[in-house]
Coordinates of C-alpha atoms in Angstrom, one line a residue:
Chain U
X26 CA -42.3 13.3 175.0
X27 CA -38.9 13.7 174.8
X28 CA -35.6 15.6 175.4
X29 CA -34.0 17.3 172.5
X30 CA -31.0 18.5 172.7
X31 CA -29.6 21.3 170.2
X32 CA -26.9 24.1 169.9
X33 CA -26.2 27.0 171.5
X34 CA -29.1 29.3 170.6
X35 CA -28.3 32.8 168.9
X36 CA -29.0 35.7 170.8
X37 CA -32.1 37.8 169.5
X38 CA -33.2 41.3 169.8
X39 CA -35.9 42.2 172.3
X40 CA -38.4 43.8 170.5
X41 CA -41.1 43.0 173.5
X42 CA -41.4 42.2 177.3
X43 CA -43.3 40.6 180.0
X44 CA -42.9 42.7 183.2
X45 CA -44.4 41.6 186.7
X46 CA -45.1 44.5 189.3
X47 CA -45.8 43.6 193.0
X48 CA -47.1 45.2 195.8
X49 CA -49.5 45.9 198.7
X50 CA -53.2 46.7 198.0
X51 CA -53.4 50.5 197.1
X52 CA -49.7 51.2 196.2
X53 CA -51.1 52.3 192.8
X54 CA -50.2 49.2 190.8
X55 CA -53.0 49.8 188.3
X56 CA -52.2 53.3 188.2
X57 CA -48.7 52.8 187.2
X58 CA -49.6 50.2 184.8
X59 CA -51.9 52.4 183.0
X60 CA -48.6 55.0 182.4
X61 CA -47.4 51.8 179.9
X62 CA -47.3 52.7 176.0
X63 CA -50.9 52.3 174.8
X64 CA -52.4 50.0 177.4
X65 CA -55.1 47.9 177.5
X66 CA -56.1 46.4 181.1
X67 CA -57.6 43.3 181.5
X68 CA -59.6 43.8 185.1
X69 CA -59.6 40.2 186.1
X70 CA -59.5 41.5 189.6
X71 CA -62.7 44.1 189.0
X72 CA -60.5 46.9 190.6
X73 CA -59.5 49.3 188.1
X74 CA -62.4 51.5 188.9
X75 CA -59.9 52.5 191.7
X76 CA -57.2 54.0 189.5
X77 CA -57.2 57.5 188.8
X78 CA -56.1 57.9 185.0
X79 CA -58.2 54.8 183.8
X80 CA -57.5 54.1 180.7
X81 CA -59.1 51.0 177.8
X82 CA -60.2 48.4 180.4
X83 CA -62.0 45.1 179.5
X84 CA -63.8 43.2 182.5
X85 CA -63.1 39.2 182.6
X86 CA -65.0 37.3 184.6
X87 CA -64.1 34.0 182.8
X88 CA -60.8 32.7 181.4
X89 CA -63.4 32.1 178.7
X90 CA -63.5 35.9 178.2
X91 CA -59.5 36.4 176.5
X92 CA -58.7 33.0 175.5
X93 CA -59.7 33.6 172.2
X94 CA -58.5 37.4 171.6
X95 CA -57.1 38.0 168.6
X96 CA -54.5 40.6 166.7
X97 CA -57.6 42.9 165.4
X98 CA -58.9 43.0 168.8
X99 CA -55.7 44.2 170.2
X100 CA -54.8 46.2 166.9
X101 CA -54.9 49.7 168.6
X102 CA -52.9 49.0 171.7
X103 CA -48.8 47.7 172.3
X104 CA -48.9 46.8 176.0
X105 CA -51.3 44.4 177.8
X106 CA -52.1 44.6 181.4
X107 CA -53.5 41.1 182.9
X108 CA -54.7 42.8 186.4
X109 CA -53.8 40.5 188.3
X110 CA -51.8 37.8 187.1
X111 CA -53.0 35.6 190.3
X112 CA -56.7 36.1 189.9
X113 CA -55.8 35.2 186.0
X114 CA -54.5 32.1 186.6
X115 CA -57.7 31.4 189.3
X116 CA -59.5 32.1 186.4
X117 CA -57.3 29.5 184.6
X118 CA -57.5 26.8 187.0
X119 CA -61.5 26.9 187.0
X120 CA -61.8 26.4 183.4
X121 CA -59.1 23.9 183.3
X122 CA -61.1 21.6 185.7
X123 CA -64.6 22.9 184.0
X124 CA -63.3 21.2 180.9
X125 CA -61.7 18.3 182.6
X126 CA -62.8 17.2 186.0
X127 CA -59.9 14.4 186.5
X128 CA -57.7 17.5 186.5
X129 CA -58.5 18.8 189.5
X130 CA -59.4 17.6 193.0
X131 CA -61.1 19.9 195.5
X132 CA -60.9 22.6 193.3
X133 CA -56.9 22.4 192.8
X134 CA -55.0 21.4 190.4
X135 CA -53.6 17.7 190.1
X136 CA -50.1 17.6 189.1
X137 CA -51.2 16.8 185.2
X138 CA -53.6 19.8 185.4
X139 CA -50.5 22.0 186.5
X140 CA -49.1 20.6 183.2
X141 CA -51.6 22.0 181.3
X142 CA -51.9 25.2 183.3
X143 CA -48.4 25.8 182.4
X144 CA -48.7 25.1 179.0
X145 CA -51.9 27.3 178.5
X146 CA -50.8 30.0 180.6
X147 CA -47.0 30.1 178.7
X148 CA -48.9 29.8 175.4
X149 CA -51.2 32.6 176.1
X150 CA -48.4 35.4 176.8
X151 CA -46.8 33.8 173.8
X152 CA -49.4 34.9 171.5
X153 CA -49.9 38.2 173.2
X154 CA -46.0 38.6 172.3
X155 CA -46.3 36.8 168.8
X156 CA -48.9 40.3 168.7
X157 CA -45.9 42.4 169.7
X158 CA -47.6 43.3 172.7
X159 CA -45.7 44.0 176.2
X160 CA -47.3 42.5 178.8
X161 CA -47.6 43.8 182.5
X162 CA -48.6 41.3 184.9
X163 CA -49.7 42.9 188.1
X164 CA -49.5 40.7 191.3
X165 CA -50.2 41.8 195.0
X166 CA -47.6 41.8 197.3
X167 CA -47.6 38.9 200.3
X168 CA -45.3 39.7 203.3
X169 CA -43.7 37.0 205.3
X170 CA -41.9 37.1 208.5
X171 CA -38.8 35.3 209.1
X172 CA -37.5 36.3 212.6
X173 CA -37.2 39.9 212.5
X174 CA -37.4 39.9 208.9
X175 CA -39.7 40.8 206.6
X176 CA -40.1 39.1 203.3
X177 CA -42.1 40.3 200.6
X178 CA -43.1 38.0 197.5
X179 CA -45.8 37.6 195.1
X180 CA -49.1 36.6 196.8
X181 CA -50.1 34.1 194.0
X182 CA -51.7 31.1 195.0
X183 CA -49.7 27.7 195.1
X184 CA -47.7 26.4 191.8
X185 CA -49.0 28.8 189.6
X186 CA -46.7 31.2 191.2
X187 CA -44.0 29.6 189.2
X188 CA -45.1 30.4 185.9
X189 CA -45.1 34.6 187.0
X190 CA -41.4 34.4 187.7
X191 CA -40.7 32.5 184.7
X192 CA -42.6 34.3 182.2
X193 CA -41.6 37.5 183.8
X194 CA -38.3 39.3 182.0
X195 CA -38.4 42.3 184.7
X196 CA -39.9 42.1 187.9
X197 CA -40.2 45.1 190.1
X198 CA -41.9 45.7 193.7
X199 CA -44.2 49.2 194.3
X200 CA -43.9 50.4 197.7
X201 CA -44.9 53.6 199.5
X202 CA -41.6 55.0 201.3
X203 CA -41.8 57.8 203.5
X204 CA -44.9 58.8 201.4
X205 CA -43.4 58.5 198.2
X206 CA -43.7 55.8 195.8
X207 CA -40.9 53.5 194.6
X208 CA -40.4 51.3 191.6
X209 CA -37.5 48.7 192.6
X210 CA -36.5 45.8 190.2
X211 CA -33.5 45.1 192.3
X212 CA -34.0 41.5 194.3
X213 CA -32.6 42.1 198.0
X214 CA -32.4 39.9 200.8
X215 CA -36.3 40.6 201.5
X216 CA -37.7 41.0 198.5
X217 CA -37.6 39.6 194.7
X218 CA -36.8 40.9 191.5
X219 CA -35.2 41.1 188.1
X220 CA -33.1 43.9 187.0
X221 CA -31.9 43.4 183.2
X222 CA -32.4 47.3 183.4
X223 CA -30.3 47.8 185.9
X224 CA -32.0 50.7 186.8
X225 CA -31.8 52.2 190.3
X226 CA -34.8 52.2 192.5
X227 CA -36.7 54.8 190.3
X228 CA -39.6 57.3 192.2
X229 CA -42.7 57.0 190.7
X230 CA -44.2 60.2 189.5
X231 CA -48.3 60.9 189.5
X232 CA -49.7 60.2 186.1
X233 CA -50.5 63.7 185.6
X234 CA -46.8 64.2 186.1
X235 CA -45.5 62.0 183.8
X236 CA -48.2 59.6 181.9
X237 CA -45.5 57.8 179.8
X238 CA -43.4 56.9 182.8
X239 CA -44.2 53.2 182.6
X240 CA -43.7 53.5 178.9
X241 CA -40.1 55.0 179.4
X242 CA -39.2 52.3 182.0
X243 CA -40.1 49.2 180.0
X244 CA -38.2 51.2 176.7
X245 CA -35.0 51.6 178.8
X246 CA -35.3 47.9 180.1
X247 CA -35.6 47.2 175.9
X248 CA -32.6 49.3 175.0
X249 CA -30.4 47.5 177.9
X250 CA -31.1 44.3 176.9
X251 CA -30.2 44.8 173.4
X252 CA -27.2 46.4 174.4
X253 CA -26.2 42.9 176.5
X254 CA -27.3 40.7 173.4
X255 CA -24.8 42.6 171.2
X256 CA -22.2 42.0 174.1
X257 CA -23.8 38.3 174.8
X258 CA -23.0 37.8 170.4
X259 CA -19.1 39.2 170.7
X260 CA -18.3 37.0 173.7
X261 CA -19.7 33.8 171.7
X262 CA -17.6 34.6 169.0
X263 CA -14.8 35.1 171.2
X264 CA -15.3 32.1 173.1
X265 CA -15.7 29.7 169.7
X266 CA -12.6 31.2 168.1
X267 CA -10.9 30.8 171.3
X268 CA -12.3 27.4 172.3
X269 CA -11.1 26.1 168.5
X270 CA -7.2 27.4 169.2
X271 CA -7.5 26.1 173.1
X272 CA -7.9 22.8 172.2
X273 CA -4.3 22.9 169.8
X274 CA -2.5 24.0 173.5
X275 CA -0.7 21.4 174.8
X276 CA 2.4 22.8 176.9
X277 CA 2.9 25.6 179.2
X278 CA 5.3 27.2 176.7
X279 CA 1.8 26.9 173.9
X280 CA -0.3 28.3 176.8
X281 CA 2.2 31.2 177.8
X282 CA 2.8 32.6 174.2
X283 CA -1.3 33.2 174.6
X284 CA -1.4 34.7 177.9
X285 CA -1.3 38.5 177.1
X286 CA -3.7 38.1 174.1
X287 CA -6.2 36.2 176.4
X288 CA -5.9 39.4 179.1
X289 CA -7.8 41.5 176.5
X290 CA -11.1 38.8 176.3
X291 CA -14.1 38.8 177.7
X292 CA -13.9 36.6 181.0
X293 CA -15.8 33.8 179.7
X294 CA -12.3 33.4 177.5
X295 CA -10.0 34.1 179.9
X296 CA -12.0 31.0 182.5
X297 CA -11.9 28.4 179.6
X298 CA -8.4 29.0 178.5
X299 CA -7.1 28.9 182.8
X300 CA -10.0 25.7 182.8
X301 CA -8.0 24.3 179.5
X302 CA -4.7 24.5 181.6
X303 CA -5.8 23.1 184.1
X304 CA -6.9 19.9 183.0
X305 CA -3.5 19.4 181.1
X306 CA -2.1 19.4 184.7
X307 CA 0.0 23.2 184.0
X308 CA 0.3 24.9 187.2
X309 CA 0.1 28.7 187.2
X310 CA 2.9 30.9 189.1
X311 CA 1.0 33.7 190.8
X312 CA 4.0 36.2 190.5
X313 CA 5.3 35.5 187.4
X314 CA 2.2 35.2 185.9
X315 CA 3.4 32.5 183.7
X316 CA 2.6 28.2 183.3
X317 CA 4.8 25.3 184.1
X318 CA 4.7 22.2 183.1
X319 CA 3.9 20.0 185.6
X320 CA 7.0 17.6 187.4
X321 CA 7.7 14.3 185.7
X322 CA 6.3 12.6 189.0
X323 CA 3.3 14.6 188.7
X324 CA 2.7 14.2 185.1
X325 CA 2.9 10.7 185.3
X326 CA 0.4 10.7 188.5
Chain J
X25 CA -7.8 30.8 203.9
X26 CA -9.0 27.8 201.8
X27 CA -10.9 27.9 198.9
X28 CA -15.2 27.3 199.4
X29 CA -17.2 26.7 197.1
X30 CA -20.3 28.9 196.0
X31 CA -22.8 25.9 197.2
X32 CA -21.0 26.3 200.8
X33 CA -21.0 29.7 201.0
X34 CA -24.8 29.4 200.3
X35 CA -25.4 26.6 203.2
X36 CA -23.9 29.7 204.9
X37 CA -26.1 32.1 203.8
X38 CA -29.3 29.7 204.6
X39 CA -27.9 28.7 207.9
X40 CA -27.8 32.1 208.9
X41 CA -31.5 33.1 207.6
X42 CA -32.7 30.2 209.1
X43 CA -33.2 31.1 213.0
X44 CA -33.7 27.0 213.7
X45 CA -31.1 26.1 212.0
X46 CA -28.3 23.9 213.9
X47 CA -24.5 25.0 213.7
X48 CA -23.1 21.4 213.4
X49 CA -24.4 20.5 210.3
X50 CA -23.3 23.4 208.9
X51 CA -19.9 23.2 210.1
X52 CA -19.8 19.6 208.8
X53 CA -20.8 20.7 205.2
X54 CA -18.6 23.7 205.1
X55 CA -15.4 20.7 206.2
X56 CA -16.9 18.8 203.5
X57 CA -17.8 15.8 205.8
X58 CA -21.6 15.7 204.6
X59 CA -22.1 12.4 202.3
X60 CA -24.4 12.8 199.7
X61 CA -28.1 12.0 200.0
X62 CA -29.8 9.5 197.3
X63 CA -31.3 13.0 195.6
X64 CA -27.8 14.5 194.9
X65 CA -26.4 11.4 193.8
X66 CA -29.0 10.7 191.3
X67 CA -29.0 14.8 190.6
X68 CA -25.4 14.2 190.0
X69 CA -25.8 11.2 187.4
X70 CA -27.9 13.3 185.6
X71 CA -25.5 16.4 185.3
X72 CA -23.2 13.9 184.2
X73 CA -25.1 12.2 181.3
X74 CA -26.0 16.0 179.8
X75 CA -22.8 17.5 180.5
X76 CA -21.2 14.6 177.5
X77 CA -24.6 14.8 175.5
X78 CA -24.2 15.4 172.4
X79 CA -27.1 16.9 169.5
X80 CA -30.5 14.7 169.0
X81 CA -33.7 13.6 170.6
X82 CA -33.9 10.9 172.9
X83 CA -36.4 9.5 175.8
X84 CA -34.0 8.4 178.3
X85 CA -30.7 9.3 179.3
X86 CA -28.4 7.2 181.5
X87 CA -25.2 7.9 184.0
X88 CA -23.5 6.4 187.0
X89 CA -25.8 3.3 186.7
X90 CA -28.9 5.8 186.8
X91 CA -31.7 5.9 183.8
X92 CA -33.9 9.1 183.5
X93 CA -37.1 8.3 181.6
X94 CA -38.0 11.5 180.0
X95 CA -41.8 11.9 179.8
X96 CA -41.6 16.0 179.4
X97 CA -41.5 17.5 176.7
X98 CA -37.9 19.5 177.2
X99 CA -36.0 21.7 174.2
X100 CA -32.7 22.0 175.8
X101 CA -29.9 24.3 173.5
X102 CA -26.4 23.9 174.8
X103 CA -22.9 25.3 173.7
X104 CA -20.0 23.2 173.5
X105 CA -18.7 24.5 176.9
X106 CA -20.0 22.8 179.9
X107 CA -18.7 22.3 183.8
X108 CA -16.5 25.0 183.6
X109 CA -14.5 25.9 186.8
X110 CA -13.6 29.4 187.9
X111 CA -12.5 31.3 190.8
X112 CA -12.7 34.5 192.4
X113 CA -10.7 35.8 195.2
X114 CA -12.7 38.2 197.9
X115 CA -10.0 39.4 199.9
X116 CA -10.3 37.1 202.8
X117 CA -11.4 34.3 200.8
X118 CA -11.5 32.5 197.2
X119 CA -14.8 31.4 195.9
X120 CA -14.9 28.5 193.3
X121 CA -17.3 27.8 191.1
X122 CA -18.2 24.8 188.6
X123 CA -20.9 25.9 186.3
X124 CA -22.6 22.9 183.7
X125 CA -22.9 25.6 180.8
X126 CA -20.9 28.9 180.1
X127 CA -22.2 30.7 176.7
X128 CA -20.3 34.0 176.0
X129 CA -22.3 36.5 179.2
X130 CA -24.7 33.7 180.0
X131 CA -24.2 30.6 182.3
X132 CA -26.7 27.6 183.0
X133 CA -27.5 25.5 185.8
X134 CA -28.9 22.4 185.5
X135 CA -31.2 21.5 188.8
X136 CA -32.8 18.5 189.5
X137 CA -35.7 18.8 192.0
X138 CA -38.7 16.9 193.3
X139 CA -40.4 20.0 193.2
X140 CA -40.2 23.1 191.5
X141 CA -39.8 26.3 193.8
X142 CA -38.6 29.0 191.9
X143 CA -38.3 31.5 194.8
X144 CA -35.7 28.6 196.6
X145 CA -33.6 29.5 193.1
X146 CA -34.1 33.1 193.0
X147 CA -33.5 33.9 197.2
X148 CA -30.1 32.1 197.2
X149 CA -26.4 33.3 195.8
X150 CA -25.3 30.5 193.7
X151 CA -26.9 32.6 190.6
X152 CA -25.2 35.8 192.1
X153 CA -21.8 34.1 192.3
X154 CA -21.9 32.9 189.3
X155 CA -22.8 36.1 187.6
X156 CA -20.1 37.6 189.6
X157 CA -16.8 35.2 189.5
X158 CA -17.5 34.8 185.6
X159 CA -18.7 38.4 184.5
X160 CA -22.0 37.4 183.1
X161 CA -25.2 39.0 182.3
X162 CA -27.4 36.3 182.1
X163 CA -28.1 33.2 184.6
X164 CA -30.4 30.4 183.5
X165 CA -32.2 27.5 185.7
X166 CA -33.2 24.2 183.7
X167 CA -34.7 22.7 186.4
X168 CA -35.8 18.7 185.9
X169 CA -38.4 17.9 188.0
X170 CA -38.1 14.4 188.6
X171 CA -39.3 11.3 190.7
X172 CA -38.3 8.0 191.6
X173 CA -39.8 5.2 190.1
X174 CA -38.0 2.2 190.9
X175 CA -34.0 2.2 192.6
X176 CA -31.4 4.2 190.2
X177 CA -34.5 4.7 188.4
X178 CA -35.8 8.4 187.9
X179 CA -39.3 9.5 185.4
X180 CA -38.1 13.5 184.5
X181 CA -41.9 14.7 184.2
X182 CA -41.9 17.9 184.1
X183 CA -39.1 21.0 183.4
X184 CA -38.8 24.4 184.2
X185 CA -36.2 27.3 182.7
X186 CA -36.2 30.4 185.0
X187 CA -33.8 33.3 184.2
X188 CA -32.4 35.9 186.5
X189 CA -30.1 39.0 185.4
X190 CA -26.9 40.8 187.1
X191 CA -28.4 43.9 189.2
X192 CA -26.1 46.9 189.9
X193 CA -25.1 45.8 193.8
X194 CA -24.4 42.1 193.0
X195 CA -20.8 42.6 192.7
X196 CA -21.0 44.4 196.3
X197 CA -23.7 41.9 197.8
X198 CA -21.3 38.5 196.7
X199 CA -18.5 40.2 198.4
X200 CA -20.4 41.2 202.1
X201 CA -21.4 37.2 201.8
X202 CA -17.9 36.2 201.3
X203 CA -16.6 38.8 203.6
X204 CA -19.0 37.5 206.3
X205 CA -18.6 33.3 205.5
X206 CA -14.2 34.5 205.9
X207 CA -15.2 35.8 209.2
X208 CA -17.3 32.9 210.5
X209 CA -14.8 30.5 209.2
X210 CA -12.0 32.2 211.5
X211 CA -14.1 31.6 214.2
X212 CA -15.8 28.5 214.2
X213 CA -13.5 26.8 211.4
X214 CA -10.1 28.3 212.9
X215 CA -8.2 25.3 210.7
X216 CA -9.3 26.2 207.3
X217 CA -8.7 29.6 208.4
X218 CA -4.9 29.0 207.3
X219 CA -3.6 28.9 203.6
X220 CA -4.4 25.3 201.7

C-alpha cells in the first residue's frame, strides 16, 4: 500500500455513464429506468413487477447471482439497471461476511470489510463500463427534517452510501409535483445532485409517450461532457504554455506588457498569472489596470 | 467590506442551517479568532507535504513535524499548479479562495477526515465557490481518511475521490450566500463592515 503520485491526467471522452436516480416509493423510478437505451434491470429489490413498460429483468437474490456476469451475457443490451443500488450493496455486505466472518460484526461491516466493499462494489461497475454499459443505479429517496426543512437524500444504509455518490457521474431526484413528474439533477439546498448536463428540471413523460426519454437524457448528459473535456483540453494547454512564460516574469513592466493577452484566456490563466504577481510582491492599481513594483521598503520586507 | 474567505462564508452557511447553533463561535471564526484544533493542524501538514510533492511512490509523507503512514492504496495525478489563490468580488463583498490543485476547468481539494461523509462535501459551498470564483467545470474531493496513531503521528487508511459538476444556478446561488454573509456582517460584524 502506497501513495503514488503522477501527472496531471489527460482528459478522456465519455463514451459511458453511471447515473443514480432517487426518490420516494412509487415515483416511477423503475419505470423511468426502463425508458434507458436497451436496458436490462437487475430486480435486486423484487419490485419491477410494479412498472408498467417492463422490460429484460433478471431477479437477484444473492450478490452471488451477478458477480460473475460476463460480456456475452450482457451482449444484447447497453444500459444496466442495478434496482436498487442499496438493496445491492445489502446483498454485498452479506456475502462479504458469508465469505469472511472477521469482516463483519453483527451483521455490519468492520471498517476492513468496508474496504473490501468498496473495492468490490467500484470494481463491479468498472467491469459493467469496461462492457460499455451505462449503468443506472436506482436508490429510494429518505427525507429528513431539519427545522422547517425538508431534506431529501439517498436512503442507503450506513457507509455504503458513499460509494453511490462516488460512482455516480449524474445524480438526479424523481418527484411527483402537482401531479406531474420531475427529473431534477440540480443539488439545492434540500436535496442532492449532479448536473454535468446541466439540464433544467426536465418533466417526465409516460413511457408510451416517449419510451427513449431516459435514453435521450443520459445521451445529452454524454454530449455535454464531451463538449467540457474538449474545453477542460484547451485550458490545459493554455495554462502550460502560460505557466512556462509566467515563471520568466519578473517586474511589473514584464507582467504589464502581458496584461491584455492574458484578458483573452481562460480564467484558470488569467488566476495563475494575478497569483504569479502576487508572490513577486507587484501590486495591482485597480483603475489603471496596470502592476507596480513594489517600494524599496517593501521589497526589502 | 473585507475580504472572507469561502471556508467562512461556509461556517456561515452551517451556522445558519443549524437551528442549535451558537452565534459567538461563529462570530469568532468569521474575526478569525478561532485557533486551530489538532485535526486541522495535522490536516494542514498534510496539504503541505502534497502541495511540494513531486512524481513517485512512497509510504509515508512528512510536514510541519507530522509523518502520514500511508497504508491505502491511493493513485493521486496532480498538475504542476497547486494552492492557487483567487478572488471574486460579489458586490457587497470579495470572496477569496485558495484551492491545492487548479487543472485547466477542474480544481481539487485535498480533505483530510476521520470519517468519510460525502453528503458533508456535497451539502456545503466551498465546491460551489470554487467552481464559481475560478470558472470551472469540474470540482474534485481527495479525501484522506486518516487516524491518529501516536502524537504528530497519522496512519492514512483509506481514500475517497468524489466529484461534483457546475449546475446552471451556481453562479446565482454563490452570490445570494455572499449577498446574505455581507448583510449579516453589517450587522453583527459592523467593523469589518468598512474597507480593509
Amino acid at each position: 500500500m502506497s501513495l503514488k503520485i503522477t501527472k496531471a491526467d489527460d482528459p478522456i471522452r465519455v463514451e459511458r455513464l453511471n447515473v443514480c436516480l432517487y426518490g420516494s416509493p412509487g415515483a416511477g423510478k423503475t419505470s423511468l429506468a426502463f425508458t434507458a437505451d436497451t436496458p436490462l434491470l437487475l430486480d435486486f429489490d423484487m419490485g419491477s413487477h410494479r412498472a408498467a413498460n417492463r422490460k429484460d429483468t433478471v431477479r437477484v437474490g444473492a450478490w452471488g447471482d451477478v458477480v460473475n456476469i460476463g460480456e456475452q451475457d450482457l451482449a444484447d443490451y447497453k444500459t444496466v439497471v442495478v434496482d436498487t443500488a442499496g438493496r445491492a450493496l445489502d446483498l454485498l455486505t452479506a456475502d462479504i461476511i458469508r465469505r469472511n466472518p472477521k469482516l463483519g460484526r453483527g451483521g455490519a461491516l468492520t471498517l476492513q470489510g468496508y474496504g473490501a466493499l468498496k473495492a468490490e462494489f467500484t470494481a463491479w461497475l468498472k467491469l459493467l463500463n469496461g462492457f460499455g454499459k451505462d449503468v443506472i443505479l436506482i436508490a429510494h429517496m429518505d427525507e429528513q427534517r431539519n427545522g422547517d426543512d425538508i431534506i431529501e437524500r439517498l436512503d442507503v444504509q450506513g457507509g455504503s452510501k458513499g460509494e453511490i455518490y462516488k460512482a455516480a457521474d449524474a445524480m438526479g431526484r424523481l418527484a411527483i409535483r402537482n401531479g406531474a413528474r420531475t427529473l431534477n439533477f440540480n443539488p439545492t439546498d434540500a436535496a442532492f445532485g449532479k448536473n454535468p448536463g446541466r439540464l433544467d428540471a426536465l418533466e417526465v413523460p409516460t413511457p408510451e409517450k416517449d419510451p427513449a426519454f431516459l435514453a435521450d437524457v443520459i445521451q445529452s448528459i454524454k454530449d455535454r461532457l464531451n463538449e467540457l473535456t474538449e474545453t477542460q483540453r484547451e485550458a490545459q494547454a493554455a495554462m502550460e504554455k502560460w505557466r512556462v512564460t509566467i515563471a520568466d516574469l519578473q517586474c511589473a513592466e514584464d507582467f504589464n506588457g502581458l496584461i491584455g493577452k492574458v484578458k483573452d484566456e481562460p480564467k484558470a490563466v488569467q488566476v495563475l498569472f494575478a497569483h504569479a504577481a502576487t508572490e513577486r510582491g507587484l501590486i495591482f492599481d485597480k483603475k489603471a489596470t496596470v502592476y507596480a513594483d513594489p517600494e524599496p521598503e517593501q521589497a526589502a520586507a | 467590506m473585507r475580504r472572507f474567505s469561502v471556508s467562512k462564508a461556509e461556517a456561515f452557511r452551517q451556522w445558519r442551517e443549524n437551528e442549535d447553533a451558537e452565534l459567538e463561535p461563529l462570530l469568532a471564526t468569521l474575526r478569525g479568532e478561532m485557533q486551530p484544533t489538532e485535526p486541522m493542524l495535522a490536516g494542514t501538514a498534510l496539504h503541505k507535504a502534497l502541495e511540494t510533492a513531486c512524481e513517485g511512490e512512497r509510504d509515508t509523507l512528512s510536514a510541519d513535524g507530522y509523518e502520514f503512514v500511508i497504508t491505502a492504496d491511493i493513485n493521486l495525478a496532480l498538475p504542476k499548479c497547486r494552492e492557487i489563490f483567487a478572488t471574486k468580488d460579489y458586490g457587497p463583498i470579495v470572496i477569496s479562495s485558495r484551492v491545492d490543485v487548479l487543472d485547466g476547468k477542474c480544481v481539487e481539494d485535498h480533505k483530510t477526515t476521520s470519517r468519510f461523509d460525502p453528503e458533508r462535501f456535497l451539502a456545503g459551498f466551498q465546491w460551489r465557490f470554487y467552481l464559481d470564483i475560478f470558472e470551472a467545470d469540474l470540482f474534485r474531493w481527495n479525501v484522506f481518511e486518516m487516524r491518529e496513531l501516536k502524537p504528530k503521528v497519522y496512519e492514512v487508511f483509506n481514500f475517497h475521490r468524489l466529484e461534483q459538476y457546475r449546475y446552471p444556478a451556481l453562479a446565482m446561488d454563490c452570490r445570494d450566500l455572499a449577498t446574505d454573509l455581507a448583510e449579516f456582517v453589517r450587522e453583527y460584524l459592523p467593523e469589518y463592515a468598512e474597507a480593509a
